[in-house]
PDB file of C-alpha atoms in Angstrom:
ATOM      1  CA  UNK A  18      20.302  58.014 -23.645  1.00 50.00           C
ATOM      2  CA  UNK A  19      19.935  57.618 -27.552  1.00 53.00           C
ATOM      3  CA  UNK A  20      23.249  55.639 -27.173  1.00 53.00           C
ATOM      4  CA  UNK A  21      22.102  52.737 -24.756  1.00 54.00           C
ATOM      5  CA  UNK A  22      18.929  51.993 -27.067  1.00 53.00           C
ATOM      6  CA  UNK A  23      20.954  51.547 -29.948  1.00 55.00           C
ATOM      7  CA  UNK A  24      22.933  49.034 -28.074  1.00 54.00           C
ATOM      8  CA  UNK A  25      19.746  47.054 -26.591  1.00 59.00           C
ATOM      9  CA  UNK A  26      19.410  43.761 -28.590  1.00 58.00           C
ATOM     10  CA  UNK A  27      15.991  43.939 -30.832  1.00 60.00           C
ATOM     11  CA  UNK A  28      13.094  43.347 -28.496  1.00 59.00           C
ATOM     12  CA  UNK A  29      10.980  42.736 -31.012  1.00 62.00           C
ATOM     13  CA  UNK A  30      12.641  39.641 -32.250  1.00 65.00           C
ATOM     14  CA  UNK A  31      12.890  38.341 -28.377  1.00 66.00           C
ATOM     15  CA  UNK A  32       8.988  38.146 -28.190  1.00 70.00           C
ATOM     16  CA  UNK A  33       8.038  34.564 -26.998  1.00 74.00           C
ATOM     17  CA  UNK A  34      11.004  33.148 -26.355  1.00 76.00           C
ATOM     18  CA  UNK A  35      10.223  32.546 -22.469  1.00 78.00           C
ATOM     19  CA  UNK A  36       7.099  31.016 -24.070  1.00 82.00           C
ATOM     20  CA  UNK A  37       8.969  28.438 -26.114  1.00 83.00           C
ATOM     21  CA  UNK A  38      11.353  27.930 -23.179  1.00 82.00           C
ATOM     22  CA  UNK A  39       8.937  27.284 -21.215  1.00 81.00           C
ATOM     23  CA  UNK A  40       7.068  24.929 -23.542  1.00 79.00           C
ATOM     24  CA  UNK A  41      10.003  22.775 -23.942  1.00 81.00           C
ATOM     25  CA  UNK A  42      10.725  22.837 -20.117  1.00 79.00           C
ATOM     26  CA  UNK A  43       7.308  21.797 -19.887  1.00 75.00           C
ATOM     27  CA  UNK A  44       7.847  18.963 -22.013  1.00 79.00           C
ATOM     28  CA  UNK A  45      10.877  17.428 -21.746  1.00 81.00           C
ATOM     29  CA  UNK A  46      11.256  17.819 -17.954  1.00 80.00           C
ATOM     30  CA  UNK A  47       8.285  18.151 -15.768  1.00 82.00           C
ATOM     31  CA  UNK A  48       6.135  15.567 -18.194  1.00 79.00           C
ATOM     32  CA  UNK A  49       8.691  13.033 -17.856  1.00 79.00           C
ATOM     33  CA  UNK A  50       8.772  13.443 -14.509  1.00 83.00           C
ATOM     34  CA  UNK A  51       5.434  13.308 -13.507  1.00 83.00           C
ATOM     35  CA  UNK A  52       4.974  10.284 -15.846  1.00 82.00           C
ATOM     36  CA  UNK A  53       7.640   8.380 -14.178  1.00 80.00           C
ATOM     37  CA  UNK A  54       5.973   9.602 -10.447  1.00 86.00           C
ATOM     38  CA  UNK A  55       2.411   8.528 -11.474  1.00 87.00           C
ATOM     39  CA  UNK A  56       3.565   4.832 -12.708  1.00 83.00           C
ATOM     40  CA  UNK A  57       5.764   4.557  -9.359  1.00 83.00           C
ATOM     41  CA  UNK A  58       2.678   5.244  -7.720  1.00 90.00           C
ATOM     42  CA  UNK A  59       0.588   2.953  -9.361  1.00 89.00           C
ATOM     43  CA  UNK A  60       3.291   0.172  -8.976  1.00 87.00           C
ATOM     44  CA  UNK A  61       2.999   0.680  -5.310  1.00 92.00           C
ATOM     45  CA  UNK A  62      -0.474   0.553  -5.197  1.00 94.00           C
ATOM     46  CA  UNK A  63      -0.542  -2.490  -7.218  1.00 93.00           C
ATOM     47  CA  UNK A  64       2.011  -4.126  -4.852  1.00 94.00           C
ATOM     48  CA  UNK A  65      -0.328  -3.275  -1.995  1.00 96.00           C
ATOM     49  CA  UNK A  66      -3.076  -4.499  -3.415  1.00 96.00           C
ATOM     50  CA  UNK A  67      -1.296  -7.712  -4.129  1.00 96.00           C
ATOM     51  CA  UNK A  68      -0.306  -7.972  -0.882  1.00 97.00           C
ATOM     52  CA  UNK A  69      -3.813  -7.217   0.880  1.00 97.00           C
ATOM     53  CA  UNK A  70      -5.212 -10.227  -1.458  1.00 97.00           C
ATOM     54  CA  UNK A  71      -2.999 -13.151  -0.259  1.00 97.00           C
ATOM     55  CA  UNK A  72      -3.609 -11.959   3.352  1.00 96.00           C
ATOM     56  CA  UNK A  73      -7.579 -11.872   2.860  1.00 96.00           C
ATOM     57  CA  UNK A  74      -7.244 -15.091   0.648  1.00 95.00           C
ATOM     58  CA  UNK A  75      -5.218 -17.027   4.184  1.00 95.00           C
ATOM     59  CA  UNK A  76      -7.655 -15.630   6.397  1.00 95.00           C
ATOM     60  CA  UNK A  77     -10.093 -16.356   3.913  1.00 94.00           C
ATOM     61  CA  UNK A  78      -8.789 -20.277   3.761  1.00 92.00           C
ATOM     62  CA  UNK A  79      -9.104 -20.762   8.026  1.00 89.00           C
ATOM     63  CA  UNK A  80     -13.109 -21.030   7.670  1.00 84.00           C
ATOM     64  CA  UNK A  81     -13.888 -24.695   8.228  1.00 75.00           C
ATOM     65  CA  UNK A  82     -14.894 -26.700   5.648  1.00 84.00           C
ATOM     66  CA  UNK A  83     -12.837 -29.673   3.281  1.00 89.00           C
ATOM     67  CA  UNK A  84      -9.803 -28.683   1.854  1.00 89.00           C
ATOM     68  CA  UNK A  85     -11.158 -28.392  -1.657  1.00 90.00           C
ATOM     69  CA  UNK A  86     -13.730 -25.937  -0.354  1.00 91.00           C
ATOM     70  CA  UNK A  87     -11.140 -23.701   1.019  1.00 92.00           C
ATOM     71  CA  UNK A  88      -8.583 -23.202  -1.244  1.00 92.00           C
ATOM     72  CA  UNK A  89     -12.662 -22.045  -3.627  1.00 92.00           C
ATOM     73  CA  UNK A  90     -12.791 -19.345  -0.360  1.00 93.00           C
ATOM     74  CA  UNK A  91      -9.340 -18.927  -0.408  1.00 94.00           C
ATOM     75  CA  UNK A  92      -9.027 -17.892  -4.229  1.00 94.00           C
ATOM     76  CA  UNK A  93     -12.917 -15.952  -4.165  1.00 95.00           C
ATOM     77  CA  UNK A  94     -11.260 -13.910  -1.013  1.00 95.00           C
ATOM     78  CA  UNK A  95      -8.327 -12.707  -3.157  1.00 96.00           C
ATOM     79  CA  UNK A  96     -10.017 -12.142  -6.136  1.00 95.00           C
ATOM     80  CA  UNK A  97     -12.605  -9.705  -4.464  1.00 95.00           C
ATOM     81  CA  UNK A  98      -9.440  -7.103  -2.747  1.00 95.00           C
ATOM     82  CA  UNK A  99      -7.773  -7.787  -6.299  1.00 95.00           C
ATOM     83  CA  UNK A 100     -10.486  -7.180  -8.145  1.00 95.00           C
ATOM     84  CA  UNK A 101      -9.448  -3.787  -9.518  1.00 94.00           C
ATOM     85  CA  UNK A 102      -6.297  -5.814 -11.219  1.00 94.00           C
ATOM     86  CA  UNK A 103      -8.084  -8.411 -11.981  1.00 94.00           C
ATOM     87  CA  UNK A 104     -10.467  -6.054 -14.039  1.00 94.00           C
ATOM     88  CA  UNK A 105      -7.677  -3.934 -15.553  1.00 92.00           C
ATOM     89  CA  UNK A 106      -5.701  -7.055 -17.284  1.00 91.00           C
ATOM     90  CA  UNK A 107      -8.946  -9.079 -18.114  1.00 91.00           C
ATOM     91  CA  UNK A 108      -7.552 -11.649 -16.570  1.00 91.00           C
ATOM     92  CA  UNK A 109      -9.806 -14.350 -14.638  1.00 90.00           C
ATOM     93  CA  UNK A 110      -8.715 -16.809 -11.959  1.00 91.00           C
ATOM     94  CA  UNK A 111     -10.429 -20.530 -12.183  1.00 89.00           C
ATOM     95  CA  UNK A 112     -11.414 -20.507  -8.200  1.00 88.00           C
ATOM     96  CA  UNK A 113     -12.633 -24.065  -8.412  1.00 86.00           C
ATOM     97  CA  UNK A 114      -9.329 -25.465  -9.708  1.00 84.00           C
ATOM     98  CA  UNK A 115      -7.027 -22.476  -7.768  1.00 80.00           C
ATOM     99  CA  UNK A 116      -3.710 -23.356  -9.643  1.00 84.00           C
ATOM    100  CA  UNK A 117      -2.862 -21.407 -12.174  1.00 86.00           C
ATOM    101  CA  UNK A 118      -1.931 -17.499 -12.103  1.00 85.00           C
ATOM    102  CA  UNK A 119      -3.398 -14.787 -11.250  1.00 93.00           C
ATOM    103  CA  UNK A 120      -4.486 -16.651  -7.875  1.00 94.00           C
ATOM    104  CA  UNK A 121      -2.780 -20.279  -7.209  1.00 94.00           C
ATOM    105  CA  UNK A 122      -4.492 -21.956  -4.221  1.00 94.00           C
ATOM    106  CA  UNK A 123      -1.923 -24.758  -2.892  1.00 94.00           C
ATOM    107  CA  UNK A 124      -3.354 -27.770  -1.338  1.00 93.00           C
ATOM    108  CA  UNK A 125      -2.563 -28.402   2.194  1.00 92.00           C
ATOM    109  CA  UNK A 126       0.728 -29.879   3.440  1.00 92.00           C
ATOM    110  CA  UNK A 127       2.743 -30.350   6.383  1.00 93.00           C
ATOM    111  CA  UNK A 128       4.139 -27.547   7.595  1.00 91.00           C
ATOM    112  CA  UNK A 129       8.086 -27.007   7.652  1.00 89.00           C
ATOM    113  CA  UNK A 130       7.687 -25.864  11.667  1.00 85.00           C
ATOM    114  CA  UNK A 131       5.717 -28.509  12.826  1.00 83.00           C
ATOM    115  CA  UNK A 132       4.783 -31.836  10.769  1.00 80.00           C
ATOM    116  CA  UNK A 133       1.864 -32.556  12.779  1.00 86.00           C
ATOM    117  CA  UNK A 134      -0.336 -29.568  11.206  1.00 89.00           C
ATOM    118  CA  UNK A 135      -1.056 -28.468   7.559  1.00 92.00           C
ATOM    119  CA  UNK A 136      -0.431 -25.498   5.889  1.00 93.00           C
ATOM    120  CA  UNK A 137      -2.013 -23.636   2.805  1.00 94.00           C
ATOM    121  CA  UNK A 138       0.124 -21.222   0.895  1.00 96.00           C
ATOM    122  CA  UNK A 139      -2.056 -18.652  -1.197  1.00 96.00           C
ATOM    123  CA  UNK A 140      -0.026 -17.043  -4.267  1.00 96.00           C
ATOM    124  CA  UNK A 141      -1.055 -14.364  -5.978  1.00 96.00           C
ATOM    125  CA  UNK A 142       0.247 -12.036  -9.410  1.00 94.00           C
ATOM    126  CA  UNK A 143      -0.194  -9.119 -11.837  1.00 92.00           C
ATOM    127  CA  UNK A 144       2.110  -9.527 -15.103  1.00 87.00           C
ATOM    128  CA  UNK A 145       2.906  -5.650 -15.366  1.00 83.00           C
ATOM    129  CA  UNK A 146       5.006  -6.315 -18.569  1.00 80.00           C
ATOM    130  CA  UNK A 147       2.064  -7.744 -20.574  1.00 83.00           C
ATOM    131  CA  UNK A 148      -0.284  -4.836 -19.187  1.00 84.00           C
ATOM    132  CA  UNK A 149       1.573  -1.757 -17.757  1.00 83.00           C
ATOM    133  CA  UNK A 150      -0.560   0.943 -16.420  1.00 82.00           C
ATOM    134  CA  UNK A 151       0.484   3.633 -19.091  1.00 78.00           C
ATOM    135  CA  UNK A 152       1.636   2.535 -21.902  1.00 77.00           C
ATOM    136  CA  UNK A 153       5.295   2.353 -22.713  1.00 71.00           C
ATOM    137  CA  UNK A 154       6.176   1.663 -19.093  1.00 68.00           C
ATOM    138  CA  UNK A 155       6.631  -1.771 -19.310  1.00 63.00           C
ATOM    139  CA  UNK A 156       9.931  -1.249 -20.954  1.00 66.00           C
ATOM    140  CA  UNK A 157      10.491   1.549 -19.198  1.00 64.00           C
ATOM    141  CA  UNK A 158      10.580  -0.695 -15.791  1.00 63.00           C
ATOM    142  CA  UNK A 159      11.098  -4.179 -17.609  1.00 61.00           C
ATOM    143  CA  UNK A 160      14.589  -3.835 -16.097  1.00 58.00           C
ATOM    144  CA  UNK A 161      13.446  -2.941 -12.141  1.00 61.00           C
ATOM    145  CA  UNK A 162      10.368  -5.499 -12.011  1.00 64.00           C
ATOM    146  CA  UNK A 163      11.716  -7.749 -14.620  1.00 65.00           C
ATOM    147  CA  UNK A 164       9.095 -10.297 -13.492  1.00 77.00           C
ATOM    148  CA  UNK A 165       5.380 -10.799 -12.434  1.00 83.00           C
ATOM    149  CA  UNK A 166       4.774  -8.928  -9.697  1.00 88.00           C
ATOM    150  CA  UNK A 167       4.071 -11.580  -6.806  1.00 92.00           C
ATOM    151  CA  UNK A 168       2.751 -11.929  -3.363  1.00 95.00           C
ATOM    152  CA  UNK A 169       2.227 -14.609  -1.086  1.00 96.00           C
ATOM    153  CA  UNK A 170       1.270 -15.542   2.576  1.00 96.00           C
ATOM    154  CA  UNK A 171       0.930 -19.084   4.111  1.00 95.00           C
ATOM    155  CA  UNK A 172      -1.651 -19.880   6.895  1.00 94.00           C
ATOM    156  CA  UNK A 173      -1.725 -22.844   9.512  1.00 92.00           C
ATOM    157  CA  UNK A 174      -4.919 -24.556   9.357  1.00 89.00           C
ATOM    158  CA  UNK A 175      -6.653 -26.543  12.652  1.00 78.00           C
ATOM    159  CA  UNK A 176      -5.823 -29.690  13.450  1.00 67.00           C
ATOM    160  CA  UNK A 177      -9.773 -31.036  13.466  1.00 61.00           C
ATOM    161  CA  UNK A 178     -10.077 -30.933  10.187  1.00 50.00           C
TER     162      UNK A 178
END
């Protein structure tokens, strides 16, 4: 029995070593990974959000009224289920004017279906590269997104007015 403990490597100089393996485990894999889950997640939800605003800014643009007062609703609609984006980025949309980004409000025009009706086409953005949601990731996923992130949705006004 004397034999085998002479053979056994030196415990005492194995103490902590799961510790530091663990510790760099810790680090350089599940950190990295949760990083790159969280932004994914965020990129999502900023999509949706995006998405959710044109919608509610068309639906937002059928209430009757002149065409300069609904591309106002139009662009007020999007900016309230945007808001959160909006708030994050500091950016502002001009509501009375509606054409430049975040929200761009187009005036109405024929439709390509049907020429006899008019059409409103409400845009709106998020520039993830000039405001990522952790910082760092806008390098990171310069090369997926590339671009503003962009939504858009086109509604068919009434023919009264």
């Amino acid at each position: 029995m004397d034999k085998q403990i002479r053979h056994r490597p030196n415990i005492k100089r194995q103490r902590g070593a799961v510790s530091i393996e663990y510790a760099l485990l810790l680090m350089l894999g599940i950190l990295p990974l949760l990083l790159v889950t969280f932004t994914g997640v965020m990129v999502f939800a900023a999509q949706q959000s995006l998405t959710l605003a044109a919608s509610e800014g068309a639906r937002a643009a059928l209430r009757y009224g002149d065409v300069p007062a609904r591309r106002n609703s139009a662009c007020q609609a999007s900016a309230r289920s945007m808001q959160w984006l909006l708030n994050f980025s500091g950016e502002a949309p001009n509501c009375p004017a509606a054409a430049a980004a975040p929200i761009v409000v187009s005036d109405a025009y024929p439709c390509a279906s049907d020429g006899t009706t008019r059409c409103m086409q409400v845009s709106v953005s998020y520039d993830y590269d000039r405001h990522p949601f952790i910082p760092g990731t806008g390098r990171l996923l310069g090369w997926t997104l590339g671009e503003r992130m962009r939504s858009s949705a086109i509604v068919q006004l009434d023919n009264g007015n």
